[in-house]
Amino acid sequence: MSLEDQKKAAAEEAVKYVQPGMKVGLGTGSTANYFIDALAARKIDVTCIATSAASQARAEKLGLKMSNIDDHPFIDVTVDGADEFDSELRLIKGAGGAMHREKIVASSSRFMVVIADQSKQVKTLGKFVLPVEVSRFGVNATAWKIERALKHMNLPTKMVLRQRDDKAFITELGNAVIDCSLGAIAEPEKLDTLLNNIPGVIETGLFIGICGVVYMGTDNGVVELVRK
Ligand code: 5RP
């Protein structure tokens, strides 16, 4: 099965979680798009809360009923993709720069389901860059403090300010993103705490203790991984 087919198969499995009347958080990215398509195809009465303008637009176009987190602060299930997950279902997210909205929506959900192809499964988080969303005000000062935290954790300090079209990438919430190439994050919880304590850090791409189940597409079908 191609990776695209694996993403689609995982999305079709996750859609079975959704029951009529539910409030459903919609993730962001190519895998989440397959879920949005599969959910719309089921034609059941649900209310959706999107994590990005792109997901909002796709869901609206397909006729899904949309609302927002302020009107629905308690969500039944959120289904989203990930850049990486480990055996404890700890995630790295944020390649699309939507991690702040994604984390608010996922953590407001009774259940977060991640859908992914098999390339996203890692033994140790950190193969993929760790995105850190930061305030544009004082971005260099915040970057320096992030560097200090990485050094404290004996992690490499390879960091870049994310660019798009030769300009600093700005998230939908108006922030910048610093991508950290760490290789292997031995203590993700500790790193997350350190980073979240830095003034100017809005959000990290680490999602810890949030995801309950991963549906992973593989060459032999979809595998369900449940957090213990
Ligand atoms: C966006 C995300 C995405 O869910 C993550 O990057 C996975 O994307 P894709 O399904 O396209 O591989 O976190 O901020």
PDB file of C-alpha atoms and ligand atoms in Angstrom:
ATOM      1  CA  MET A   1       0.000   0.000   0.000  1.00  0.00           C
ATOM      2  CA  SER A   2       1.358   3.468  -0.833  1.00  0.00           C
ATOM      3  CA  LEU A   3       1.735   5.953   2.025  1.00  0.00           C
ATOM      4  CA  GLU A   4      -1.207   7.928   0.609  1.00  0.00           C
ATOM      5  CA  ASP A   5      -3.359   4.768   0.621  1.00  0.00           C
ATOM      6  CA  GLN A   6      -2.265   4.098   4.202  1.00  0.00           C
ATOM      7  CA  LYS A   7      -3.337   7.604   5.285  1.00  0.00           C
ATOM      8  CA  LYS A   8      -6.706   7.159   3.573  1.00  0.00           C
ATOM      9  CA  ALA A   9      -7.267   3.721   5.113  1.00  0.00           C
ATOM     10  CA  ALA A  10      -6.430   5.067   8.587  1.00  0.00           C
ATOM     11  CA  ALA A  11      -8.862   7.972   8.083  1.00  0.00           C
ATOM     12  CA  GLU A  12     -11.628   5.605   7.020  1.00  0.00           C
ATOM     13  CA  GLU A  13     -11.064   3.528  10.146  1.00  0.00           C
ATOM     14  CA  ALA A  14     -11.165   6.596  12.421  1.00  0.00           C
ATOM     15  CA  VAL A  15     -14.417   7.841  10.960  1.00  0.00           C
ATOM     16  CA  LYS A  16     -16.133   4.827  12.546  1.00  0.00           C
ATOM     17  CA  TYR A  17     -15.611   6.529  15.926  1.00  0.00           C
ATOM     18  CA  VAL A  18     -17.972   9.301  15.023  1.00  0.00           C
ATOM     19  CA  GLN A  19     -21.609   8.997  16.032  1.00  0.00           C
ATOM     20  CA  PRO A  20     -24.565  11.268  15.143  1.00  0.00           C
ATOM     21  CA  GLY A  21     -24.785  14.333  17.366  1.00  0.00           C
ATOM     22  CA  MET A  22     -21.076  14.430  18.186  1.00  0.00           C
ATOM     23  CA  LYS A  23     -18.876  17.518  18.224  1.00  0.00           C
ATOM     24  CA  VAL A  24     -15.870  16.598  16.119  1.00  0.00           C
ATOM     25  CA  GLY A  25     -12.486  18.348  16.028  1.00  0.00           C
ATOM     26  CA  LEU A  26     -10.965  18.379  12.558  1.00  0.00           C
ATOM     27  CA  GLY A  27      -7.174  18.259  12.333  1.00  0.00           C
ATOM     28  CA  THR A  28      -4.945  19.792   9.707  1.00  0.00           C
ATOM     29  CA  GLY A  29      -2.792  18.300   6.969  1.00  0.00           C
ATOM     30  CA  SER A  30      -2.987  15.741   4.190  1.00  0.00           C
ATOM     31  CA  THR A  31      -4.049  12.852   6.460  1.00  0.00           C
ATOM     32  CA  ALA A  32      -6.650  14.966   8.265  1.00  0.00           C
ATOM     33  CA  ASN A  33      -8.009  15.911   4.836  1.00  0.00           C
ATOM     34  CA  TYR A  34      -8.789  12.255   4.139  1.00  0.00           C
ATOM     35  CA  PHE A  35     -10.713  12.153   7.419  1.00  0.00           C
ATOM     36  CA  ILE A  36     -12.694  15.279   6.523  1.00  0.00           C
ATOM     37  CA  ASP A  37     -13.601  13.685   3.172  1.00  0.00           C
ATOM     38  CA  ALA A  38     -14.588  10.386   4.816  1.00  0.00           C
ATOM     39  CA  LEU A  39     -16.662  12.153   7.480  1.00  0.00           C
ATOM     40  CA  ALA A  40     -18.539  14.216   4.883  1.00  0.00           C
ATOM     41  CA  ALA A  41     -19.206  11.040   2.885  1.00  0.00           C
ATOM     42  CA  ARG A  42     -20.923   9.470   5.918  1.00  0.00           C
ATOM     43  CA  LYS A  43     -23.572  12.198   5.842  1.00  0.00           C
ATOM     44  CA  ILE A  44     -24.324  12.072   9.569  1.00  0.00           C
ATOM     45  CA  ASP A  45     -25.393  15.030  11.667  1.00  0.00           C
ATOM     46  CA  VAL A  46     -22.263  16.221  13.477  1.00  0.00           C
ATOM     47  CA  THR A  47     -20.878  19.632  14.405  1.00  0.00           C
ATOM     48  CA  CYS A  48     -17.254  20.218  13.482  1.00  0.00           C
ATOM     49  CA  ILE A  49     -14.569  22.468  14.956  1.00  0.00           C
ATOM     50  CA  ALA A  50     -11.640  23.089  12.607  1.00  0.00           C
ATOM     51  CA  THR A  51      -7.996  23.577  13.577  1.00  0.00           C
ATOM     52  CA  SER A  52      -7.057  25.682  10.545  1.00  0.00           C
ATOM     53  CA  ALA A  53      -8.549  27.820   7.817  1.00  0.00           C
ATOM     54  CA  ALA A  54      -7.688  25.118   5.262  1.00  0.00           C
ATOM     55  CA  SER A  55      -9.595  22.424   7.163  1.00  0.00           C
ATOM     56  CA  GLN A  56     -12.482  24.819   7.767  1.00  0.00           C
ATOM     57  CA  ALA A  57     -12.708  25.605   4.041  1.00  0.00           C
ATOM     58  CA  ARG A  58     -12.484  21.945   2.983  1.00  0.00           C
ATOM     59  CA  ALA A  59     -15.153  20.851   5.480  1.00  0.00           C
ATOM     60  CA  GLU A  60     -17.490  23.715   4.563  1.00  0.00           C
ATOM     61  CA  LYS A  61     -17.153  22.925   0.866  1.00  0.00           C
ATOM     62  CA  LEU A  62     -18.122  19.313   1.555  1.00  0.00           C
ATOM     63  CA  GLY A  63     -21.211  20.450   3.478  1.00  0.00           C
ATOM     64  CA  LEU A  64     -20.129  19.625   7.034  1.00  0.00           C
ATOM     65  CA  LYS A  65     -21.795  21.683   9.770  1.00  0.00           C
ATOM     66  CA  MET A  66     -19.154  23.957  11.309  1.00  0.00           C
ATOM     67  CA  SER A  67     -18.924  25.748  14.634  1.00  0.00           C
ATOM     68  CA  ASN A  68     -16.070  26.964  16.827  1.00  0.00           C
ATOM     69  CA  ILE A  69     -14.306  26.164  20.087  1.00  0.00           C
ATOM     70  CA  ASP A  70     -15.856  29.120  21.934  1.00  0.00           C
ATOM     71  CA  ASP A  71     -19.380  27.839  21.311  1.00  0.00           C
ATOM     72  CA  HIS A  72     -18.276  24.218  21.864  1.00  0.00           C
ATOM     73  CA  PRO A  73     -15.490  24.064  24.458  1.00  0.00           C
ATOM     74  CA  PHE A  74     -16.232  20.363  25.077  1.00  0.00           C
ATOM     75  CA  ILE A  75     -15.563  18.243  22.009  1.00  0.00           C
ATOM     76  CA  ASP A  76     -16.322  14.530  21.740  1.00  0.00           C
ATOM     77  CA  VAL A  77     -13.486  13.449  19.478  1.00  0.00           C
ATOM     78  CA  THR A  78     -10.713  15.108  17.505  1.00  0.00           C
ATOM     79  CA  VAL A  79      -9.074  13.299  14.618  1.00  0.00           C
ATOM     80  CA  ASP A  80      -5.748  14.648  13.396  1.00  0.00           C
ATOM     81  CA  GLY A  81      -2.505  13.615  11.728  1.00  0.00           C
ATOM     82  CA  ALA A  82       0.981  13.761  13.239  1.00  0.00           C
ATOM     83  CA  ASP A  83       4.551  14.149  12.090  1.00  0.00           C
ATOM     84  CA  GLU A  84       5.765  11.473  14.509  1.00  0.00           C
ATOM     85  CA  PHE A  85       4.457   9.263  17.292  1.00  0.00           C
ATOM     86  CA  ASP A  86       6.227   6.880  19.676  1.00  0.00           C
ATOM     87  CA  SER A  87       5.107   3.780  21.590  1.00  0.00           C
ATOM     88  CA  GLU A  88       3.570   5.952  24.359  1.00  0.00           C
ATOM     89  CA  LEU A  89       1.582   7.826  21.696  1.00  0.00           C
ATOM     90  CA  ARG A  90       3.531  10.995  22.381  1.00  0.00           C
ATOM     91  CA  LEU A  91       3.472  13.118  19.253  1.00  0.00           C
ATOM     92  CA  ILE A  92       5.353  15.743  17.334  1.00  0.00           C
ATOM     93  CA  LYS A  93       3.000  17.932  15.311  1.00  0.00           C
ATOM     94  CA  GLY A  94       3.187  21.293  13.617  1.00  0.00           C
ATOM     95  CA  ALA A  95       4.682  20.827  10.156  1.00  0.00           C
ATOM     96  CA  GLY A  96       1.677  22.796   8.920  1.00  0.00           C
ATOM     97  CA  GLY A  97       2.126  25.416  11.640  1.00  0.00           C
ATOM     98  CA  ALA A  98      -1.311  24.769  13.137  1.00  0.00           C
ATOM     99  CA  MET A  99      -0.142  23.219  16.417  1.00  0.00           C
ATOM    100  CA  HIS A 100      -1.524  25.867  18.757  1.00  0.00           C
ATOM    101  CA  ARG A 101      -5.080  25.530  17.460  1.00  0.00           C
ATOM    102  CA  GLU A 102      -4.577  21.770  17.145  1.00  0.00           C
ATOM    103  CA  LYS A 103      -3.491  21.407  20.767  1.00  0.00           C
ATOM    104  CA  ILE A 104      -6.300  23.580  22.118  1.00  0.00           C
ATOM    105  CA  VAL A 105      -8.896  21.582  20.184  1.00  0.00           C
ATOM    106  CA  ALA A 106      -7.351  18.156  20.917  1.00  0.00           C
ATOM    107  CA  SER A 107      -6.966  18.860  24.627  1.00  0.00           C
ATOM    108  CA  SER A 108     -10.600  20.013  24.789  1.00  0.00           C
ATOM    109  CA  SER A 109     -11.704  16.668  23.398  1.00  0.00           C
ATOM    110  CA  ARG A 110     -12.810  13.621  25.337  1.00  0.00           C
ATOM    111  CA  PHE A 111     -10.673  11.631  22.929  1.00  0.00           C
ATOM    112  CA  MET A 112      -7.950  12.372  20.401  1.00  0.00           C
ATOM    113  CA  VAL A 113      -7.458   9.929  17.563  1.00  0.00           C
ATOM    114  CA  VAL A 114      -4.342  10.194  15.423  1.00  0.00           C
ATOM    115  CA  ILE A 115      -4.334   8.846  11.906  1.00  0.00           C
ATOM    116  CA  ALA A 116      -1.046   8.210  10.144  1.00  0.00           C
ATOM    117  CA  ASP A 117       0.877   6.178   7.648  1.00  0.00           C
ATOM    118  CA  GLN A 118       3.581   3.839   8.954  1.00  0.00           C
ATOM    119  CA  SER A 119       6.411   6.309   8.230  1.00  0.00           C
ATOM    120  CA  LYS A 120       5.267   8.388  11.227  1.00  0.00           C
ATOM    121  CA  GLN A 121       6.026   5.708  13.835  1.00  0.00           C
ATOM    122  CA  VAL A 122       9.368   6.261  15.598  1.00  0.00           C
ATOM    123  CA  LYS A 123      11.201   4.612  18.464  1.00  0.00           C
ATOM    124  CA  THR A 124      12.334   7.964  19.874  1.00  0.00           C
ATOM    125  CA  LEU A 125      10.764  11.342  19.070  1.00  0.00           C
ATOM    126  CA  GLY A 126      12.991  13.893  17.362  1.00  0.00           C
ATOM    127  CA  LYS A 127      13.737  12.462  13.933  1.00  0.00           C
ATOM    128  CA  PHE A 128      11.380  15.114  12.608  1.00  0.00           C
ATOM    129  CA  VAL A 129      12.001  18.756  13.526  1.00  0.00           C
ATOM    130  CA  LEU A 130      10.326  19.978  16.688  1.00  0.00           C
ATOM    131  CA  PRO A 131       8.399  23.170  15.858  1.00  0.00           C
ATOM    132  CA  VAL A 132       8.061  25.793  18.567  1.00  0.00           C
ATOM    133  CA  GLU A 133       5.522  28.565  17.981  1.00  0.00           C
ATOM    134  CA  VAL A 134       6.775  31.858  19.397  1.00  0.00           C
ATOM    135  CA  SER A 135       5.627  35.440  19.710  1.00  0.00           C
ATOM    136  CA  ARG A 136       7.021  37.673  16.967  1.00  0.00           C
ATOM    137  CA  PHE A 137       7.847  40.226  19.641  1.00  0.00           C
ATOM    138  CA  GLY A 138      11.312  39.468  20.962  1.00  0.00           C
ATOM    139  CA  VAL A 139      11.788  36.492  18.673  1.00  0.00           C
ATOM    140  CA  ASN A 140      15.602  36.539  18.971  1.00  0.00           C
ATOM    141  CA  ALA A 141      15.449  36.795  22.762  1.00  0.00           C
ATOM    142  CA  THR A 142      13.057  33.830  22.846  1.00  0.00           C
ATOM    143  CA  ALA A 143      15.286  31.870  20.440  1.00  0.00           C
ATOM    144  CA  TRP A 144      18.244  32.464  22.753  1.00  0.00           C
ATOM    145  CA  LYS A 145      16.258  31.096  25.712  1.00  0.00           C
ATOM    146  CA  ILE A 146      15.197  28.060  23.678  1.00  0.00           C
ATOM    147  CA  GLU A 147      18.860  27.455  22.816  1.00  0.00           C
ATOM    148  CA  ARG A 148      19.743  27.631  26.506  1.00  0.00           C
ATOM    149  CA  ALA A 149      17.012  25.083  27.331  1.00  0.00           C
ATOM    150  CA  LEU A 150      18.249  22.723  24.613  1.00  0.00           C
ATOM    151  CA  LYS A 151      21.809  22.985  25.923  1.00  0.00           C
ATOM    152  CA  HIS A 152      20.539  22.248  29.431  1.00  0.00           C
ATOM    153  CA  MET A 153      18.967  19.062  28.052  1.00  0.00           C
ATOM    154  CA  ASN A 154      22.198  18.136  26.197  1.00  0.00           C
ATOM    155  CA  LEU A 155      20.350  18.430  22.904  1.00  0.00           C
ATOM    156  CA  PRO A 156      21.730  19.900  19.671  1.00  0.00           C
ATOM    157  CA  THR A 157      20.986  23.596  19.186  1.00  0.00           C
ATOM    158  CA  LYS A 158      20.254  23.481  15.468  1.00  0.00           C
ATOM    159  CA  MET A 159      17.354  25.908  15.157  1.00  0.00           C
ATOM    160  CA  VAL A 160      15.897  27.838  12.230  1.00  0.00           C
ATOM    161  CA  LEU A 161      13.195  30.457  11.989  1.00  0.00           C
ATOM    162  CA  ARG A 162      10.686  28.866   9.615  1.00  0.00           C
ATOM    163  CA  GLN A 163      10.489  30.640   6.257  1.00  0.00           C
ATOM    164  CA  ARG A 164       7.892  30.674   3.521  1.00  0.00           C
ATOM    165  CA  ASP A 165       8.408  32.480   0.207  1.00  0.00           C
ATOM    166  CA  ASP A 166      11.634  34.047   1.530  1.00  0.00           C
ATOM    167  CA  LYS A 167       9.833  35.619   4.486  1.00  0.00           C
ATOM    168  CA  ALA A 168       9.342  34.505   8.058  1.00  0.00           C
ATOM    169  CA  PHE A 169       6.443  32.037   8.190  1.00  0.00           C
ATOM    170  CA  ILE A 170       3.573  33.421  10.232  1.00  0.00           C
ATOM    171  CA  THR A 171       0.947  31.109  11.725  1.00  0.00           C
ATOM    172  CA  GLU A 172      -2.775  31.784  11.400  1.00  0.00           C
ATOM    173  CA  LEU A 173      -2.619  33.093  14.955  1.00  0.00           C
ATOM    174  CA  GLY A 174       0.064  35.616  13.962  1.00  0.00           C
ATOM    175  CA  ASN A 175       3.121  33.972  15.479  1.00  0.00           C
ATOM    176  CA  ALA A 176       6.529  32.821  14.203  1.00  0.00           C
ATOM    177  CA  VAL A 177       7.827  29.231  14.303  1.00  0.00           C
ATOM    178  CA  ILE A 178      11.306  28.060  15.302  1.00  0.00           C
ATOM    179  CA  ASP A 179      12.082  24.565  14.005  1.00  0.00           C
ATOM    180  CA  CYS A 180      14.537  22.619  16.179  1.00  0.00           C
ATOM    181  CA  SER A 181      16.443  19.643  14.709  1.00  0.00           C
ATOM    182  CA  LEU A 182      17.084  17.506  17.749  1.00  0.00           C
ATOM    183  CA  GLY A 183      17.701  13.987  16.443  1.00  0.00           C
ATOM    184  CA  ALA A 184      16.451  12.138  19.516  1.00  0.00           C
ATOM    185  CA  ILE A 185      14.509  13.593  22.447  1.00  0.00           C
ATOM    186  CA  ALA A 186      15.306  11.391  25.436  1.00  0.00           C
ATOM    187  CA  GLU A 187      12.956  13.203  27.847  1.00  0.00           C
ATOM    188  CA  PRO A 188      10.102  14.819  25.889  1.00  0.00           C
ATOM    189  CA  GLU A 189       8.059  15.731  29.016  1.00  0.00           C
ATOM    190  CA  LYS A 190      10.985  17.561  30.598  1.00  0.00           C
ATOM    191  CA  LEU A 191      11.799  19.389  27.379  1.00  0.00           C
ATOM    192  CA  ASP A 192       8.159  20.381  26.923  1.00  0.00           C
ATOM    193  CA  THR A 193       7.998  21.792  30.458  1.00  0.00           C
ATOM    194  CA  LEU A 194      11.233  23.754  30.002  1.00  0.00           C
ATOM    195  CA  LEU A 195      10.124  25.206  26.667  1.00  0.00           C
ATOM    196  CA  ASN A 196       6.632  26.084  27.914  1.00  0.00           C
ATOM    197  CA  ASN A 197       8.190  28.039  30.787  1.00  0.00           C
ATOM    198  CA  ILE A 198       9.997  30.413  28.424  1.00  0.00           C
ATOM    199  CA  PRO A 199       8.252  33.783  28.009  1.00  0.00           C
ATOM    200  CA  GLY A 200       7.514  34.175  24.301  1.00  0.00           C
ATOM    201  CA  VAL A 201       6.906  30.483  23.680  1.00  0.00           C
ATOM    202  CA  ILE A 202       3.275  30.132  22.632  1.00  0.00           C
ATOM    203  CA  GLU A 203       3.212  26.399  21.934  1.00  0.00           C
ATOM    204  CA  THR A 204       5.458  23.438  21.325  1.00  0.00           C
ATOM    205  CA  GLY A 205       4.821  20.716  18.782  1.00  0.00           C
ATOM    206  CA  LEU A 206       5.041  18.072  21.533  1.00  0.00           C
ATOM    207  CA  PHE A 207       1.644  16.516  22.297  1.00  0.00           C
ATOM    208  CA  ILE A 208       2.049  14.437  25.441  1.00  0.00           C
ATOM    209  CA  GLY A 209      -0.740  12.547  27.179  1.00  0.00           C
ATOM    210  CA  ILE A 210      -3.317  13.840  24.711  1.00  0.00           C
ATOM    211  CA  CYS A 211      -3.619  11.146  22.051  1.00  0.00           C
ATOM    212  CA  GLY A 212      -5.589   8.061  23.112  1.00  0.00           C
ATOM    213  CA  VAL A 213      -5.378   5.948  19.984  1.00  0.00           C
ATOM    214  CA  VAL A 214      -3.453   5.876  16.725  1.00  0.00           C
ATOM    215  CA  TYR A 215      -4.772   4.287  13.567  1.00  0.00           C
ATOM    216  CA  MET A 216      -1.713   3.529  11.501  1.00  0.00           C
ATOM    217  CA  GLY A 217      -1.965   2.407   7.910  1.00  0.00           C
ATOM    218  CA  THR A 218       0.517  -0.336   7.016  1.00  0.00           C
ATOM    219  CA  ASP A 219       1.204  -2.596   4.044  1.00  0.00           C
ATOM    220  CA  ASN A 220      -1.028  -5.162   5.743  1.00  0.00           C
ATOM    221  CA  GLY A 221      -3.944  -2.935   6.677  1.00  0.00           C
ATOM    222  CA  VAL A 222      -4.735  -0.544   9.512  1.00  0.00           C
ATOM    223  CA  VAL A 223      -3.294  -1.227  12.966  1.00  0.00           C
ATOM    224  CA  GLU A 224      -4.894   0.194  16.135  1.00  0.00           C
ATOM    225  CA  LEU A 225      -2.435   1.373  18.823  1.00  0.00           C
ATOM    226  CA  VAL A 226      -3.952   2.288  22.183  1.00  0.00           C
ATOM    227  CA  ARG A 227      -2.247   4.369  24.901  1.00  0.00           C
ATOM    228  CA  LYS A 228      -1.698   2.299  28.062  1.00  0.00           C
TER     229      LYS A 228
HETATM  230  C1  5RP B   1      -0.132  20.340  11.022  1.00  0.00           C
HETATM  231  C2  5RP B   1       0.129  19.002  11.575  1.00  0.00           C
HETATM  232  C3  5RP B   1      -0.171  17.823  10.719  1.00  0.00           C
HETATM  233  O1  5RP B   1      -1.166  17.054  11.316  1.00  0.00           O
HETATM  234  C4  5RP B   1       1.071  17.011  10.552  1.00  0.00           C
HETATM  235  O2  5RP B   1       2.075  17.849   9.987  1.00  0.00           O
HETATM  236  C5  5RP B   1       0.857  15.805   9.647  1.00  0.00           C
HETATM  237  O3  5RP B   1       0.574  16.232   8.344  1.00  0.00           O
HETATM  238  P1  5RP B   1       0.342  15.206   7.166  1.00  0.00           P
HETATM  239  O4  5RP B   1      -0.872  14.432   7.496  1.00  0.00           O
HETATM  240  O5  5RP B   1       0.177  16.076   5.948  1.00  0.00           O
HETATM  241  O6  5RP B   1       1.573  14.339   7.088  1.00  0.00           O
HETATM  242  O7  5RP B   1       0.541  18.839  12.709  1.00  0.00           O
HETATM  243  O8  5RP B   1       0.224  21.364  11.918  1.00  0.00           O
END
